[in-house]
Tab-separated table of C-alpha atoms in Angstrom:
chain	number	residue	atom	x	y	z
M	152	MET	CA	62.646	-26.821	-261.798
M	153	LYS	CA	65.020	-30.084	-261.522
M	154	ALA	CA	62.641	-32.220	-261.551
M	155	VAL	CA	60.063	-30.910	-264.144
M	156	SER	CA	62.985	-30.351	-266.141
M	157	TYR	CA	63.521	-34.894	-265.791
M	158	LEU	CA	59.907	-35.901	-266.683
M	159	PRO	CA	59.638	-35.447	-270.086
M	160	TRP	CA	63.260	-37.684	-269.822
M	161	VAL	CA	61.298	-40.514	-267.280
M	162	VAL	CA	57.977	-40.607	-269.410
M	163	TYR	CA	60.050	-41.123	-272.277
M	164	ALA	CA	62.018	-44.855	-270.720
M	165	GLY	CA	59.198	-45.388	-269.508
M	166	PHE	CA	58.023	-45.213	-273.427
M	167	VAL	CA	60.629	-47.550	-274.338
M	168	ILE	CA	60.611	-50.007	-272.959
M	169	LEU	CA	57.773	-51.080	-273.054
M	170	VAL	CA	58.322	-49.918	-276.432
M	171	SER	CA	60.656	-52.863	-276.846
M	172	LEU	CA	59.667	-54.758	-274.622
M	173	TRP	CA	56.360	-55.362	-276.994
M	174	MET	CA	58.759	-55.617	-279.469
M	175	GLY	CA	61.147	-58.034	-277.910
M	176	GLN	CA	57.540	-60.721	-277.744
M	177	GLN	CA	56.785	-59.512	-281.318
M	178	SER	CA	60.349	-61.350	-282.702
M	179	HIS	CA	59.228	-64.585	-281.839
M	180	GLY	CA	56.214	-63.987	-285.197
M	181	TRP	CA	58.586	-63.857	-287.182
M	182	LEU	CA	60.370	-66.460	-286.754
M	183	PRO	CA	59.538	-70.423	-288.209
M	184	PRO	CA	57.355	-72.023	-285.964
M	185	GLN	CA	59.560	-73.616	-283.195
M	186	ALA	CA	59.654	-77.038	-283.251
M	187	THR	CA	62.416	-78.315	-281.561
M	188	ALA	CA	63.162	-77.769	-277.610
M	189	GLU	CA	66.211	-75.753	-278.542
M	190	SER	CA	63.812	-73.191	-280.980
M	191	VAL	CA	62.591	-72.364	-278.026
M	192	LEU	CA	66.114	-71.224	-276.221
M	193	ILE	CA	67.110	-69.263	-279.747
M	194	ASP	CA	64.476	-67.099	-279.705
M	195	ASP	CA	63.716	-66.676	-276.527
M	196	LEU	CA	67.147	-65.572	-276.591
M	197	PHE	CA	65.953	-63.451	-279.813
M	198	GLY	CA	63.473	-61.651	-278.485
M	199	PHE	CA	65.843	-61.239	-275.722
M	200	LEU	CA	68.328	-59.331	-278.357
M	201	VAL	CA	65.702	-57.244	-279.933
M	202	THR	CA	64.399	-55.903	-276.577
M	203	LEU	CA	67.728	-54.573	-275.752
M	204	GLY	CA	68.284	-53.625	-279.713
M	205	THR	CA	65.116	-51.677	-279.551
M	206	ILE	CA	66.591	-49.877	-276.381
M	207	ILE	CA	69.943	-48.934	-277.802
M	208	PHE	CA	67.550	-47.644	-281.194
M	209	LEU	CA	64.992	-45.518	-279.953
M	210	GLY	CA	67.432	-44.433	-276.669
M	211	VAL	CA	70.054	-42.782	-279.564
M	212	PHE	CA	67.044	-41.532	-281.320
M	213	GLY	CA	65.969	-39.510	-278.253
M	214	VAL	CA	68.737	-38.608	-277.179
M	215	LEU	CA	69.615	-37.444	-281.463
M	216	ALA	CA	66.100	-35.858	-282.371
M	217	THR	CA	66.318	-33.648	-278.889
M	218	ALA	CA	69.445	-32.252	-280.314
M	219	ILE	CA	67.891	-30.996	-282.752
M	220	LEU	CA	64.836	-29.811	-281.388
M	221	THR	CA	66.758	-27.454	-278.477
M	222	SER	CA	69.914	-26.821	-279.724
M	223	GLN	CA	68.672	-24.924	-282.713
M	224	VAL	CA	70.733	-21.658	-283.487
M	225	SER	CA	69.928	-18.738	-286.352
M	226	ARG	CA	70.717	-19.107	-289.735
M	227	PHE	CA	72.864	-16.277	-289.943
M	228	ASP	CA	74.601	-16.659	-286.485
M	229	LEU	CA	77.923	-17.160	-287.707
M	230	ASP	CA	79.540	-17.328	-283.512
M	231	ASP	CA	81.663	-20.326	-282.767
M	232	GLY	CA	80.552	-22.998	-280.774
M	233	PRO	CA	80.901	-23.353	-276.879
M	234	PRO	CA	84.818	-24.844	-276.724
M	235	ILE	CA	83.970	-27.792	-275.337
M	236	GLU	CA	87.426	-30.310	-274.843
M	237	GLY	CA	86.142	-33.531	-272.685
M	238	ASN	CA	83.970	-34.702	-270.742
M	239	VAL	CA	85.435	-37.255	-268.409
M	240	THR	CA	81.618	-38.237	-266.964
M	241	LEU	CA	80.441	-39.134	-270.043
M	242	GLU	CA	83.215	-40.742	-271.408
M	243	ILE	CA	82.901	-43.131	-268.495
M	244	VAL	CA	79.534	-44.323	-268.787
M	245	TRP	CA	79.823	-44.780	-272.508
M	246	THR	CA	82.497	-46.987	-271.896
M	247	VAL	CA	81.722	-48.961	-269.040
M	248	ILE	CA	77.384	-48.951	-269.855
M	249	PRO	CA	78.861	-51.155	-273.532
M	250	VAL	CA	81.474	-53.540	-271.861
M	251	LEU	CA	77.674	-54.462	-269.073
M	252	LEU	CA	75.909	-55.103	-272.291
M	253	VAL	CA	78.070	-57.102	-274.469
M	254	THR	CA	79.108	-59.281	-271.017
M	255	TRP	CA	75.707	-59.679	-270.340
M	256	ILE	CA	74.896	-60.548	-273.978
M	257	ALA	CA	77.351	-63.580	-273.865
M	258	ALA	CA	76.684	-64.440	-270.380
M	259	THR	CA	73.333	-64.902	-271.728
M	260	SER	CA	74.017	-66.296	-274.962
M	261	PHE	CA	76.919	-69.057	-273.052
M	262	ASN	CA	74.215	-69.907	-270.990
M	263	VAL	CA	71.788	-71.695	-273.946
M	264	TYR	CA	74.312	-72.739	-275.220
M	265	ASN	CA	74.743	-74.808	-271.937
M	266	GLN	CA	70.551	-76.200	-271.587
M	267	MET	CA	71.218	-76.844	-275.917
M	268	SER	CA	73.958	-79.456	-274.032
M	269	ILE	CA	75.935	-78.233	-277.769
M	270	GLN	CA	79.156	-79.969	-277.580
M	271	GLY	CA	82.009	-77.834	-278.231
M	272	PRO	CA	85.931	-78.915	-279.282
M	273	MET	CA	86.586	-80.764	-276.554
M	274	GLU	CA	84.048	-83.294	-277.074
M	275	VAL	CA	85.092	-83.473	-281.160
M	276	VAL	CA	88.819	-84.368	-279.797
M	277	HIS	CA	87.845	-86.850	-277.761
M	278	LEU	CA	86.557	-88.906	-280.720
M	279	HIS	CA	90.027	-89.206	-281.795
M	280	HIS	CA	91.215	-90.992	-278.701
M	281	LEU	CA	91.002	-94.306	-277.730
M	282	GLY	CA	89.261	-94.944	-274.280
M	283	MET	CA	88.180	-91.072	-274.379
M	284	GLU	CA	83.906	-91.531	-273.709
M	285	PRO	CA	81.756	-88.409	-274.859
M	286	ALA	CA	79.563	-87.090	-272.301
M	287	TYR	CA	76.807	-87.646	-275.176
M	288	ALA	CA	77.496	-90.393	-275.713
M	289	ALA	CA	74.819	-91.328	-273.203
M	290	THR	CA	71.996	-93.922	-274.979
M	291	LEU	CA	69.079	-92.343	-272.144
M	292	ASP	CA	67.616	-88.918	-272.690
M	293	GLU	CA	66.571	-87.114	-269.278
M	294	THR	CA	63.137	-89.464	-269.568
M	295	GLY	CA	64.230	-92.363	-269.260
M	296	GLN	CA	64.078	-93.237	-272.905
M	297	PRO	CA	66.179	-94.598	-275.415
M	298	ILE	CA	67.894	-91.860	-277.690
M	299	GLU	CA	66.790	-92.295	-281.460
M	300	ASP	CA	70.647	-92.765	-283.023
M	301	ILE	CA	70.657	-91.493	-286.014
M	302	GLU	CA	73.487	-92.102	-289.038
M	303	VAL	CA	73.339	-88.805	-291.836
M	304	ASN	CA	75.015	-89.109	-294.909
M	305	ALA	CA	75.699	-85.993	-297.343
M	306	LYS	CA	77.682	-85.784	-300.482
M	307	GLN	CA	77.429	-84.063	-303.130
M	308	TRP	CA	74.212	-83.448	-303.499
M	309	VAL	CA	71.995	-85.512	-301.816
M	310	TRP	CA	71.609	-86.657	-297.761
M	311	THR	CA	70.886	-90.150	-297.177
M	312	PHE	CA	69.719	-91.003	-293.184
M	313	HIS	CA	70.283	-94.067	-292.435
M	314	TYR	CA	68.412	-96.018	-288.710
M	315	PRO	CA	71.284	-98.762	-288.096
M	316	LYS	CA	68.960	-100.608	-285.233
M	317	GLN	CA	66.033	-101.276	-288.088
M	318	ASN	CA	68.979	-100.825	-290.945
M	319	VAL	CA	66.856	-98.465	-292.942
M	320	THR	CA	68.194	-96.415	-295.182
M	321	SER	CA	66.286	-93.105	-296.372
M	322	THR	CA	66.404	-90.338	-297.783
M	323	GLU	CA	63.593	-88.779	-295.990
M	324	LEU	CA	64.383	-87.350	-292.070
M	325	HIS	CA	62.312	-88.860	-290.046
M	326	VAL	CA	61.752	-88.711	-286.430
M	327	PRO	CA	59.824	-89.410	-283.487
M	328	VAL	CA	58.208	-85.961	-281.691
M	329	ASP	CA	58.581	-85.514	-277.805
M	330	ARG	CA	62.111	-88.223	-278.093
M	331	ARG	CA	65.786	-86.995	-277.870
M	332	VAL	CA	67.252	-87.205	-281.175
M	333	ARG	CA	71.239	-87.952	-281.849
M	334	LEU	CA	72.519	-87.354	-285.418
M	335	ALA	CA	75.709	-88.785	-286.272
M	336	LEU	CA	76.284	-85.767	-289.411
M	337	TYR	CA	79.134	-87.550	-291.697
M	338	SER	CA	80.051	-85.503	-295.263
M	339	GLU	CA	81.772	-88.122	-297.766
M	340	ASP	CA	83.291	-85.443	-299.825
M	341	VAL	CA	83.299	-81.789	-299.354
M	342	LEU	CA	82.601	-79.493	-296.271
M	343	HIS	CA	78.660	-79.568	-295.870
M	344	GLY	CA	76.274	-78.221	-293.085
M	345	PHE	CA	72.843	-79.347	-291.480
M	346	PHE	CA	70.396	-76.783	-291.237
M	347	VAL	CA	66.260	-77.234	-290.269
M	348	PRO	CA	65.445	-73.733	-289.923
M	349	ALA	CA	62.798	-74.547	-287.779
M	350	PHE	CA	64.847	-76.348	-285.308
M	351	ARG	CA	68.004	-73.041	-285.271
M	352	LEU	CA	70.168	-75.568	-285.616
M	353	LYS	CA	73.096	-75.492	-287.896
M	354	GLN	CA	75.658	-77.568	-287.854
M	355	ASP	CA	79.355	-77.636	-290.677
M	356	ILE	CA	79.848	-81.395	-291.090
M	357	LEU	CA	83.396	-81.882	-291.001
M	358	PRO	CA	84.382	-83.551	-294.619
M	359	LYS	CA	85.288	-87.884	-293.369
M	360	ARG	CA	85.041	-86.927	-289.687
M	361	THR	CA	82.004	-88.044	-287.814
M	362	ILE	CA	79.643	-85.350	-285.740
M	363	ASP	CA	77.609	-85.443	-283.546
M	364	LEU	CA	74.398	-83.394	-283.376
M	365	GLU	CA	71.393	-83.772	-280.400
M	366	PHE	CA	67.616	-82.349	-280.128
M	367	THR	CA	64.144	-83.282	-278.753
M	368	PRO	CA	61.221	-82.553	-281.623
M	369	ILE	CA	58.127	-80.686	-280.059
M	370	LEU	CA	55.814	-80.290	-282.882
M	371	GLU	CA	54.382	-82.329	-285.312
M	372	GLY	CA	54.930	-81.598	-288.928
M	373	LYS	CA	57.138	-81.038	-292.876
M	374	TYR	CA	60.005	-79.608	-291.905
M	375	ARG	CA	62.856	-79.109	-294.710
M	376	LEU	CA	66.234	-79.838	-294.340
M	377	GLU	CA	68.938	-77.701	-296.460
M	378	ASP	CA	72.563	-77.517	-296.916
M	379	SER	CA	73.751	-74.627	-295.600
M	380	GLN	CA	77.267	-74.118	-296.922
M	381	PHE	CA	78.284	-73.511	-300.701
M	382	SER	CA	79.152	-77.548	-301.898
M	383	GLY	CA	78.993	-77.286	-305.735
M	384	THR	CA	77.537	-76.898	-308.648
M	385	TYR	CA	73.677	-78.768	-307.682
M	386	PHE	CA	73.761	-77.178	-304.485
M	387	ALA	CA	71.058	-74.928	-304.435
M	388	ALA	CA	69.183	-79.066	-304.728
M	389	MET	CA	70.677	-80.867	-301.963
M	390	GLN	CA	67.576	-80.680	-299.640
M	391	ALA	CA	65.630	-83.100	-298.070
M	392	ASP	CA	61.991	-83.441	-295.880
M	393	VAL	CA	61.656	-83.628	-292.896
M	394	LEU	CA	59.072	-85.399	-290.279
M	395	VAL	CA	58.138	-85.227	-286.929
M	396	GLU	CA	55.677	-87.335	-286.258
M	397	SER	CA	53.790	-89.181	-283.336
M	398	ALA	CA	55.521	-92.443	-282.073
M	399	ALA	CA	52.726	-95.308	-283.147
M	400	THR	CA	53.783	-94.017	-286.678
M	401	TYR	CA	56.600	-92.892	-286.979
M	402	GLN	CA	57.220	-96.846	-285.817
M	403	ASP	CA	55.255	-97.917	-288.441
M	404	TRP	CA	56.731	-95.609	-291.173
M	405	LEU	CA	59.588	-97.970	-289.546
M	406	LYS	CA	58.395	-101.436	-290.175
M	407	ARG	CA	57.040	-100.434	-293.590
M	408	ALA	CA	60.018	-99.187	-294.817
M	409	ALA	CA	62.909	-102.333	-293.568
M	410	ALA	CA	59.814	-105.014	-295.135
M	411	ALA	CA	60.691	-103.291	-298.705
M	412	LYS	CA	63.005	-103.467	-300.620
M	413	PRO	CA	66.672	-101.436	-301.864
M	414	THR	CA	64.765	-99.256	-304.256
M	415	PRO	CA	66.964	-96.258	-306.186
M	416	ALA	CA	66.021	-92.922	-304.846
M	417	PHE	CA	65.273	-89.876	-307.422
M	418	ASN	CA	68.184	-87.448	-307.189
M	419	GLN	CA	68.103	-83.885	-308.698
M	420	ALA	CA	70.926	-83.141	-308.288
M	421	TYR	CA	72.089	-86.733	-310.759
M	422	SER	CA	68.809	-86.022	-312.935
M	423	GLU	CA	69.875	-83.047	-314.123
M	424	TYR	CA	73.167	-83.592	-314.836
M	425	TYR	CA	72.543	-86.547	-317.376
M	426	ARG	CA	69.166	-85.644	-317.970
M	427	GLY	CA	69.131	-89.537	-318.811
M	428	GLU	CA	71.928	-90.501	-320.537
M	429	PRO	CA	74.293	-91.542	-318.501
M	430	ASP	CA	76.441	-92.123	-320.092
M	431	LYS	CA	76.504	-88.661	-321.362
M	432	PRO	CA	76.267	-85.529	-318.849
M	433	VAL	CA	74.469	-81.923	-320.137
M	434	GLU	CA	77.123	-79.877	-320.930
M	435	VAL	CA	77.159	-76.580	-318.821
M	436	GLY	CA	80.157	-73.958	-319.913
M	437	TRP	CA	81.516	-75.365	-316.768
M	438	ALA	CA	83.646	-77.835	-314.546
M	439	SER	CA	81.725	-79.684	-312.175
M	440	VAL	CA	81.602	-82.003	-310.333
M	441	PRO	CA	79.317	-85.318	-311.403
M	442	PRO	CA	76.566	-86.017	-308.520
M	443	ALA	CA	76.423	-88.492	-307.063
M	444	LYS	CA	74.737	-91.849	-308.101
M	445	PRO	CA	70.989	-92.938	-306.584
M	446	PRO	CA	71.445	-93.713	-302.874
M	447	MET	CA	69.423	-97.362	-303.045
M	448	VAL	CA	66.744	-96.744	-300.080
M	449	ASN	CA	63.320	-98.876	-298.489
M	450	GLN	CA	61.138	-96.752	-299.924
M	451	PRO	CA	57.444	-97.883	-297.870
M	452	THR	CA	54.793	-97.292	-300.160
M	453	PRO	CA	51.943	-95.407	-299.026
M	454	GLN	CA	49.597	-96.696	-297.036
M	455	GLY	CA	46.489	-96.837	-299.206
M	456	ILE	CA	48.264	-96.981	-301.981
M	457	ASP	CA	48.727	-99.927	-304.976
M	458	LYS	CA	52.138	-100.819	-305.372
M	459	GLU	CA	51.460	-100.933	-308.951
M	460	VAL	CA	51.779	-97.595	-310.131
M	461	PRO	CA	51.908	-96.514	-313.762
M	462	ASP	CA	55.450	-95.111	-315.289
M	463	LYS	CA	54.911	-91.553	-316.269
M	464	LYS	CA	55.317	-92.605	-319.856
M	465	GLY	CA	52.545	-94.942	-319.788
M	466	ILE	CA	50.442	-91.546	-318.177
M	467	GLU	CA	51.436	-88.993	-321.381
M	468	LYS	CA	50.557	-91.938	-323.891
M	469	ASP	CA	46.465	-92.066	-322.612
M	470	MET	CA	46.653	-88.263	-322.102
M	471	GLU	CA	48.048	-87.902	-325.669
M	472	GLN	CA	45.009	-90.897	-326.409
M	473	GLY	CA	42.665	-88.110	-324.580
M	474	ASN	CA	43.365	-85.003	-326.050
M	475	GLY	CA	43.591	-86.823	-329.909
M	476	GLU	CA	39.775	-87.876	-329.117
């Protein structure tokens, strides 16, 4: 009889495990595309946490539902319940299980942390002591190819990316696919945050300090870089395009950018603040730090497009004349 009484719980436990594993697999579809090798590790960790969370949710739900359905009494029963002062076995179980779960989650997370080669505080300390070279100062990745070094500068409210080997500066981050990339993140003013959702990477950038961040892009495409920290009035405009390209496309872009003369880049915050009149900032009703001037960048002419591009006023004038006819 005991075996029969336990059978529903065994069946329900099997149901919980199957549903939880399925939920863990489905969780990958809730996230942006996996654009870096690190994103695969993060998504696997997220799926693991979703699986555990579903097990806990359905387990608690099953116990509550069973208690509600099997422990009912008559509406007019006014007797006291049985005097239960404690259950040592139950108390040990509900203490040990959470401890084991938290330890398991911590160990799994730490393993992912190590696989991503994220820098810890000691590596950051090494940056400020002469004669100490951090482990991530290597110039080759695990495949023997040179690591692509890019300097990232953050200031209110614009991102700029400098490629020191080619002396190219851009407001777009171009990176080669399947190559290790190392960013040297630097903030000129306040706390900023480098965050690309498709990369599953977020790194706070401390003012006046260089912080390295490494990743390996694995999916070609166009993604969006956002400032994850509130850095002032126009922080929502502090975004940039991130382009993961094939090696040939990447080298072609670098070659064309290196040949282009530096020109001022478009800066949305600067444009909104001054509205075309640098000496007369717009009155917003509150104090605001003036946005940085548009940076000088090497903007290559897109392939297949003539260098002579009509100005905006000329286009608007032509449209007005056309409407008048």
